[in-house]
Amino acid sequence: MIDDVLAVLKNAKSISVLTGAGISVNAGIPDFRGETGIYTKGLYSENVFDIYYFLHDPKPFYDFAREMYPVFEKAEPTFTHKFLANLESQCPVCIVTQNIDFLHEKAGSKNVIHLHGSVEKSHCLNCRKEYSFDQMKELIKKNVVPHCESCGGIIKPDVVFFGEPVIDFDKASSCVSDSYVFLALGTSLEVYPANTLVQFARGSKILVNKTKTSMDYMFDFVIHEELDTFFKELQNKGGLI
């Protein structure tokens, strides 16, 4: 199997990649739906990311954010993040991520679409004043709920909550349909509409995920393995990068 995947990647004229929480777990960022995920362990309810709950009472989200912002700050790209960034020296690579961290950018990837937004920036819901990650980190430390320094409005990270539309889905689907190879990495393929992107893929489809998904049958190659382990094996075998 690994030889087949290696051959496909070496011959690819362009590659699109969908990444999920599994790619960032080794960076210390917990996933949500995995065996030890945030929702699975009952640490936080999905309501924390519900826009209607947030608008009614943003405190539960900021209780979560107060724990997570230091984690995002300290996290460094994993081997797989770096592998994908280095792959750009071989051919055009478009990354569509479900993750709200910015580890792909830290690794050096140039073409990244954040379907679910990112914590890299935040905006006041009233006057739209922008706040950087570092500014927001300090505001979260000092305040139960951060309010805009200009108008007093509630600040919200540029993250897509349940009840909000995803970002740049048309751009993401075009990226997938235009590529010769589609990779789905570290994703359970349970979240809509990200899980529909495989339907836009016209070339070879490769899934690497630690556990089985309900959409395994839609891929040409399915590998159930931890991401960093697999891509280290791939690099050692084929010297792709």
mmCIF file of C-alpha atoms in Angstrom:
data_model
loop_
_atom_site.group_PDB
_atom_site.id
_atom_site.type_symbol
_atom_site.label_atom_id
_atom_site.label_comp_id
_atom_site.label_asym_id
_atom_site.label_seq_id
_atom_site.Cartn_x
_atom_site.Cartn_y
_atom_site.Cartn_z
ATOM 1 C CA MET A 1 0.000 0.000 0.000
ATOM 2 C CA ILE A 2 2.725 2.490 0.945
ATOM 3 C CA ASP A 3 4.494 1.927 -2.392
ATOM 4 C CA ASP A 4 1.264 2.654 -4.260
ATOM 5 C CA VAL A 5 0.661 5.864 -2.308
ATOM 6 C CA LEU A 6 4.267 6.910 -2.868
ATOM 7 C CA ALA A 7 3.922 6.403 -6.622
ATOM 8 C CA VAL A 8 0.697 8.427 -6.723
ATOM 9 C CA LEU A 9 2.257 11.348 -4.836
ATOM 10 C CA LYS A 10 5.455 11.333 -6.898
ATOM 11 C CA ASN A 11 3.467 11.509 -10.141
ATOM 12 C CA ALA A 12 0.968 14.109 -8.924
ATOM 13 C CA LYS A 13 0.821 17.355 -10.898
ATOM 14 C CA SER A 14 -1.200 18.999 -8.116
ATOM 15 C CA ILE A 15 -2.463 17.919 -4.706
ATOM 16 C CA SER A 16 -5.381 18.991 -2.528
ATOM 17 C CA VAL A 17 -5.493 18.095 1.157
ATOM 18 C CA LEU A 18 -8.294 18.082 3.723
ATOM 19 C CA THR A 19 -6.948 18.074 7.273
ATOM 20 C CA GLY A 20 -8.793 17.473 10.514
ATOM 21 C CA ALA A 21 -7.941 17.519 14.202
ATOM 22 C CA GLY A 22 -5.808 14.381 13.910
ATOM 23 C CA ILE A 23 -2.967 16.316 12.298
ATOM 24 C CA SER A 24 -2.589 18.623 15.310
ATOM 25 C CA VAL A 25 -2.943 16.118 18.160
ATOM 26 C CA ASN A 26 0.825 15.491 18.268
ATOM 27 C CA ALA A 27 1.285 19.250 18.622
ATOM 28 C CA GLY A 28 -0.631 19.080 21.903
ATOM 29 C CA ILE A 29 -3.946 20.364 20.574
ATOM 30 C CA PRO A 30 -6.740 17.971 21.616
ATOM 31 C CA ASP A 31 -9.333 16.831 19.122
ATOM 32 C CA PHE A 32 -13.060 16.997 19.765
ATOM 33 C CA ARG A 33 -14.564 13.669 18.768
ATOM 34 C CA GLY A 34 -11.714 11.181 19.215
ATOM 35 C CA GLU A 35 -11.351 8.645 22.010
ATOM 36 C CA THR A 36 -9.852 11.291 24.302
ATOM 37 C CA GLY A 37 -11.541 14.254 22.625
ATOM 38 C CA ILE A 38 -12.993 17.291 24.330
ATOM 39 C CA TYR A 39 -16.601 16.309 23.604
ATOM 40 C CA THR A 40 -15.996 12.595 24.229
ATOM 41 C CA LYS A 41 -14.552 13.206 27.696
ATOM 42 C CA GLY A 42 -17.380 15.585 28.528
ATOM 43 C CA LEU A 43 -15.006 18.445 29.289
ATOM 44 C CA TYR A 44 -17.126 20.882 27.309
ATOM 45 C CA SER A 45 -20.480 20.697 25.554
ATOM 46 C CA GLU A 46 -20.844 21.310 21.828
ATOM 47 C CA ASN A 47 -22.957 24.290 22.907
ATOM 48 C CA VAL A 48 -19.694 26.089 23.653
ATOM 49 C CA PHE A 49 -19.348 26.488 19.881
ATOM 50 C CA ASP A 50 -23.011 27.288 19.189
ATOM 51 C CA ILE A 51 -23.429 30.851 17.901
ATOM 52 C CA TYR A 52 -26.829 31.294 19.543
ATOM 53 C CA TYR A 53 -25.481 30.226 22.942
ATOM 54 C CA PHE A 54 -22.471 32.495 22.430
ATOM 55 C CA LEU A 55 -24.607 35.534 21.644
ATOM 56 C CA HIS A 56 -26.782 34.818 24.693
ATOM 57 C CA ASP A 57 -23.876 34.103 27.048
ATOM 58 C CA PRO A 58 -20.273 34.123 25.745
ATOM 59 C CA LYS A 59 -18.770 33.197 29.133
ATOM 60 C CA PRO A 60 -18.747 29.372 28.612
ATOM 61 C CA PHE A 61 -16.828 29.813 25.356
ATOM 62 C CA TYR A 62 -14.298 32.100 26.996
ATOM 63 C CA ASP A 63 -13.835 29.663 29.881
ATOM 64 C CA PHE A 64 -12.808 27.182 27.175
ATOM 65 C CA ALA A 65 -10.709 29.764 25.301
ATOM 66 C CA ARG A 66 -8.825 30.713 28.465
ATOM 67 C CA GLU A 67 -7.522 27.149 28.632
ATOM 68 C CA MET A 68 -6.926 26.740 24.905
ATOM 69 C CA TYR A 69 -5.190 29.978 23.868
ATOM 70 C CA PRO A 70 -1.957 29.081 25.718
ATOM 71 C CA VAL A 71 -2.117 25.654 24.031
ATOM 72 C CA PHE A 72 -2.459 27.254 20.586
ATOM 73 C CA GLU A 73 0.400 29.627 21.393
ATOM 74 C CA LYS A 74 2.837 26.889 22.421
ATOM 75 C CA ALA A 75 1.916 24.403 19.680
ATOM 76 C CA GLU A 76 4.501 23.749 16.982
ATOM 77 C CA PRO A 77 3.868 22.097 13.590
ATOM 78 C CA THR A 78 3.995 18.311 13.526
ATOM 79 C CA PHE A 79 6.013 16.204 11.107
ATOM 80 C CA THR A 80 2.931 15.937 8.880
ATOM 81 C CA HIS A 81 2.416 19.716 8.819
ATOM 82 C CA LYS A 82 6.044 20.123 7.714
ATOM 83 C CA PHE A 83 5.767 17.287 5.188
ATOM 84 C CA LEU A 84 2.821 19.008 3.493
ATOM 85 C CA ALA A 85 4.619 22.365 3.459
ATOM 86 C CA ASN A 86 7.724 20.820 1.907
ATOM 87 C CA LEU A 87 5.588 18.999 -0.655
ATOM 88 C CA GLU A 88 4.987 22.386 -2.291
ATOM 89 C CA SER A 89 8.503 22.200 -3.727
ATOM 90 C CA GLN A 90 7.322 19.235 -5.836
ATOM 91 C CA CYS A 91 3.951 20.502 -7.100
ATOM 92 C CA PRO A 92 1.125 22.938 -6.250
ATOM 93 C CA VAL A 93 -0.552 21.991 -2.959
ATOM 94 C CA CYS A 94 -3.857 23.393 -1.717
ATOM 95 C CA ILE A 95 -4.731 22.696 1.914
ATOM 96 C CA VAL A 96 -8.293 22.844 3.205
ATOM 97 C CA THR A 97 -8.293 22.569 6.977
ATOM 98 C CA GLN A 98 -11.069 22.100 9.502
ATOM 99 C CA ASN A 99 -8.712 23.192 12.259
ATOM 100 C CA ILE A 100 -8.840 26.576 13.946
ATOM 101 C CA ASP A 101 -5.122 26.614 14.769
ATOM 102 C CA PHE A 102 -2.598 28.114 12.351
ATOM 103 C CA LEU A 103 -0.012 25.335 12.330
ATOM 104 C CA HIS A 104 -0.097 24.914 8.541
ATOM 105 C CA GLU A 105 1.018 28.525 8.181
ATOM 106 C CA LYS A 106 3.655 28.066 10.904
ATOM 107 C CA ALA A 107 4.994 25.085 8.948
ATOM 108 C CA GLY A 108 5.301 27.218 5.815
ATOM 109 C CA SER A 109 2.279 26.202 3.733
ATOM 110 C CA LYS A 110 1.307 29.049 1.408
ATOM 111 C CA ASN A 111 -2.154 28.037 0.149
ATOM 112 C CA VAL A 112 -4.409 27.288 3.143
ATOM 113 C CA ILE A 113 -8.200 27.556 3.296
ATOM 114 C CA HIS A 114 -9.647 27.618 6.823
ATOM 115 C CA LEU A 115 -13.162 26.220 6.420
ATOM 116 C CA HIS A 116 -13.923 26.718 10.102
ATOM 117 C CA GLY A 117 -11.972 29.924 10.544
ATOM 118 C CA SER A 118 -8.982 30.494 12.795
ATOM 119 C CA VAL A 119 -8.071 31.923 16.191
ATOM 120 C CA GLU A 120 -5.334 33.955 14.501
ATOM 121 C CA LYS A 121 -7.669 36.960 14.364
ATOM 122 C CA SER A 122 -10.782 38.181 16.201
ATOM 123 C CA HIS A 123 -13.289 40.964 15.585
ATOM 124 C CA CYS A 124 -15.681 43.072 17.615
ATOM 125 C CA LEU A 125 -19.210 42.011 16.723
ATOM 126 C CA ASN A 126 -20.335 45.642 16.908
ATOM 127 C CA CYS A 127 -17.721 47.889 15.263
ATOM 128 C CA ARG A 128 -15.660 45.131 13.549
ATOM 129 C CA LYS A 129 -12.380 46.285 15.092
ATOM 130 C CA GLU A 130 -9.757 43.589 14.514
ATOM 131 C CA TYR A 131 -7.685 41.991 17.267
ATOM 132 C CA SER A 132 -4.591 39.851 16.737
ATOM 133 C CA PHE A 133 -4.038 36.507 18.451
ATOM 134 C CA ASP A 134 -1.628 38.106 20.939
ATOM 135 C CA GLN A 135 -4.033 40.941 21.744
ATOM 136 C CA MET A 136 -6.872 38.484 22.256
ATOM 137 C CA LYS A 137 -4.740 36.238 24.430
ATOM 138 C CA GLU A 138 -4.087 39.125 26.825
ATOM 139 C CA LEU A 139 -7.736 40.233 26.856
ATOM 140 C CA ILE A 140 -8.880 36.684 27.651
ATOM 141 C CA LYS A 141 -6.429 36.524 30.569
ATOM 142 C CA LYS A 142 -7.746 39.740 32.090
ATOM 143 C CA ASN A 143 -11.482 39.504 31.413
ATOM 144 C CA VAL A 144 -14.251 36.975 31.983
ATOM 145 C CA VAL A 145 -15.612 38.097 28.601
ATOM 146 C CA PRO A 146 -13.397 40.338 26.418
ATOM 147 C CA HIS A 147 -15.035 43.555 25.250
ATOM 148 C CA CYS A 148 -13.931 45.894 22.514
ATOM 149 C CA GLU A 149 -11.606 48.676 23.644
ATOM 150 C CA SER A 150 -13.234 51.049 21.142
ATOM 151 C CA CYS A 151 -16.973 50.509 21.536
ATOM 152 C CA GLY A 152 -17.478 47.991 24.352
ATOM 153 C CA GLY A 153 -18.954 45.349 22.060
ATOM 154 C CA ILE A 154 -18.317 41.628 22.509
ATOM 155 C CA ILE A 155 -15.264 40.303 20.677
ATOM 156 C CA LYS A 156 -15.490 36.970 18.862
ATOM 157 C CA PRO A 157 -12.601 34.984 17.370
ATOM 158 C CA ASP A 158 -12.853 34.470 13.607
ATOM 159 C CA VAL A 159 -13.938 30.878 14.195
ATOM 160 C CA VAL A 160 -17.015 29.343 12.570
ATOM 161 C CA PHE A 161 -19.520 28.358 15.265
ATOM 162 C CA PHE A 162 -22.385 25.905 14.827
ATOM 163 C CA GLY A 163 -25.141 27.907 13.153
ATOM 164 C CA GLU A 164 -22.716 29.918 11.013
ATOM 165 C CA PRO A 165 -21.752 29.210 7.374
ATOM 166 C CA VAL A 166 -18.317 27.762 6.670
ATOM 167 C CA ILE A 167 -15.752 29.971 4.959
ATOM 168 C CA ASP A 168 -14.736 29.701 1.287
ATOM 169 C CA PHE A 169 -16.427 26.361 0.601
ATOM 170 C CA ASP A 170 -16.709 27.129 -3.127
ATOM 171 C CA LYS A 171 -13.003 27.892 -3.223
ATOM 172 C CA ALA A 172 -12.276 24.669 -1.332
ATOM 173 C CA SER A 173 -14.414 22.506 -3.638
ATOM 174 C CA SER A 174 -12.745 24.045 -6.706
ATOM 175 C CA CYS A 175 -9.346 23.376 -5.189
ATOM 176 C CA VAL A 176 -10.271 19.700 -4.740
ATOM 177 C CA SER A 177 -11.886 19.231 -8.155
ATOM 178 C CA ASP A 178 -8.928 20.852 -9.946
ATOM 179 C CA SER A 179 -6.289 18.658 -8.292
ATOM 180 C CA TYR A 180 -4.834 15.378 -9.517
ATOM 181 C CA VAL A 181 -4.678 13.821 -6.037
ATOM 182 C CA PHE A 182 -6.883 14.330 -2.965
ATOM 183 C CA LEU A 183 -5.671 13.518 0.549
ATOM 184 C CA ALA A 184 -7.911 13.406 3.629
ATOM 185 C CA LEU A 185 -5.753 13.391 6.755
ATOM 186 C CA GLY A 186 -6.671 13.033 10.415
ATOM 187 C CA THR A 187 -10.372 13.606 9.923
ATOM 188 C CA SER A 188 -13.347 11.494 10.996
ATOM 189 C CA LEU A 189 -15.292 12.856 7.992
ATOM 190 C CA GLU A 190 -18.321 13.414 10.224
ATOM 191 C CA VAL A 191 -18.658 17.184 9.922
ATOM 192 C CA TYR A 192 -20.707 18.674 7.095
ATOM 193 C CA PRO A 193 -19.929 20.161 4.597
ATOM 194 C CA ALA A 194 -16.199 19.362 4.865
ATOM 195 C CA ASN A 195 -17.001 15.655 4.531
ATOM 196 C CA THR A 196 -18.572 16.255 1.103
ATOM 197 C CA LEU A 197 -15.305 17.462 -0.437
ATOM 198 C CA VAL A 198 -14.335 13.908 -1.390
ATOM 199 C CA GLN A 199 -17.240 13.977 -3.843
ATOM 200 C CA PHE A 200 -15.492 16.752 -5.774
ATOM 201 C CA ALA A 201 -12.252 14.785 -6.155
ATOM 202 C CA ARG A 202 -11.611 13.583 -9.709
ATOM 203 C CA GLY A 203 -8.215 11.980 -9.281
ATOM 204 C CA SER A 204 -6.756 9.483 -6.832
ATOM 205 C CA LYS A 205 -8.234 9.707 -3.333
ATOM 206 C CA ILE A 206 -6.147 8.813 -0.280
ATOM 207 C CA LEU A 207 -7.389 8.656 3.322
ATOM 208 C CA VAL A 208 -5.031 8.455 6.283
ATOM 209 C CA ASN A 209 -6.789 8.389 9.646
ATOM 210 C CA LYS A 210 -6.136 6.568 12.899
ATOM 211 C CA THR A 211 -9.601 4.985 12.937
ATOM 212 C CA LYS A 212 -12.165 3.875 10.379
ATOM 213 C CA THR A 213 -14.653 6.386 9.002
ATOM 214 C CA SER A 214 -18.077 5.894 7.464
ATOM 215 C CA MET A 215 -16.632 7.159 4.169
ATOM 216 C CA ASP A 216 -13.655 4.815 3.808
ATOM 217 C CA TYR A 217 -15.327 3.163 0.814
ATOM 218 C CA MET A 218 -15.100 6.385 -1.208
ATOM 219 C CA PHE A 219 -11.292 6.357 -1.272
ATOM 220 C CA ASP A 220 -8.856 4.499 -3.518
ATOM 221 C CA PHE A 221 -6.321 4.083 -0.725
ATOM 222 C CA VAL A 222 -7.219 3.837 2.979
ATOM 223 C CA ILE A 223 -4.566 3.760 5.697
ATOM 224 C CA HIS A 224 -5.559 3.462 9.350
ATOM 225 C CA GLU A 225 -2.452 4.762 11.039
ATOM 226 C CA GLU A 226 -1.245 7.700 13.086
ATOM 227 C CA LEU A 227 -0.311 10.494 10.671
ATOM 228 C CA ASP A 228 3.248 11.284 11.724
ATOM 229 C CA THR A 229 4.102 7.583 11.802
ATOM 230 C CA PHE A 230 2.767 7.057 8.282
ATOM 231 C CA PHE A 231 4.426 10.088 6.710
ATOM 232 C CA LYS A 232 7.774 9.307 8.340
ATOM 233 C CA GLU A 233 7.534 5.818 6.824
ATOM 234 C CA LEU A 234 6.613 7.354 3.485
ATOM 235 C CA GLN A 235 9.525 9.778 3.530
ATOM 236 C CA ASN A 236 12.028 7.156 4.655
ATOM 237 C CA LYS A 237 10.884 4.819 1.909
ATOM 238 C CA GLY A 238 10.645 7.218 -0.981
ATOM 239 C CA GLY A 239 12.578 10.352 -0.192
ATOM 240 C CA LEU A 240 9.741 12.535 -1.414
ATOM 241 C CA ILE A 241 11.096 15.621 0.321
#
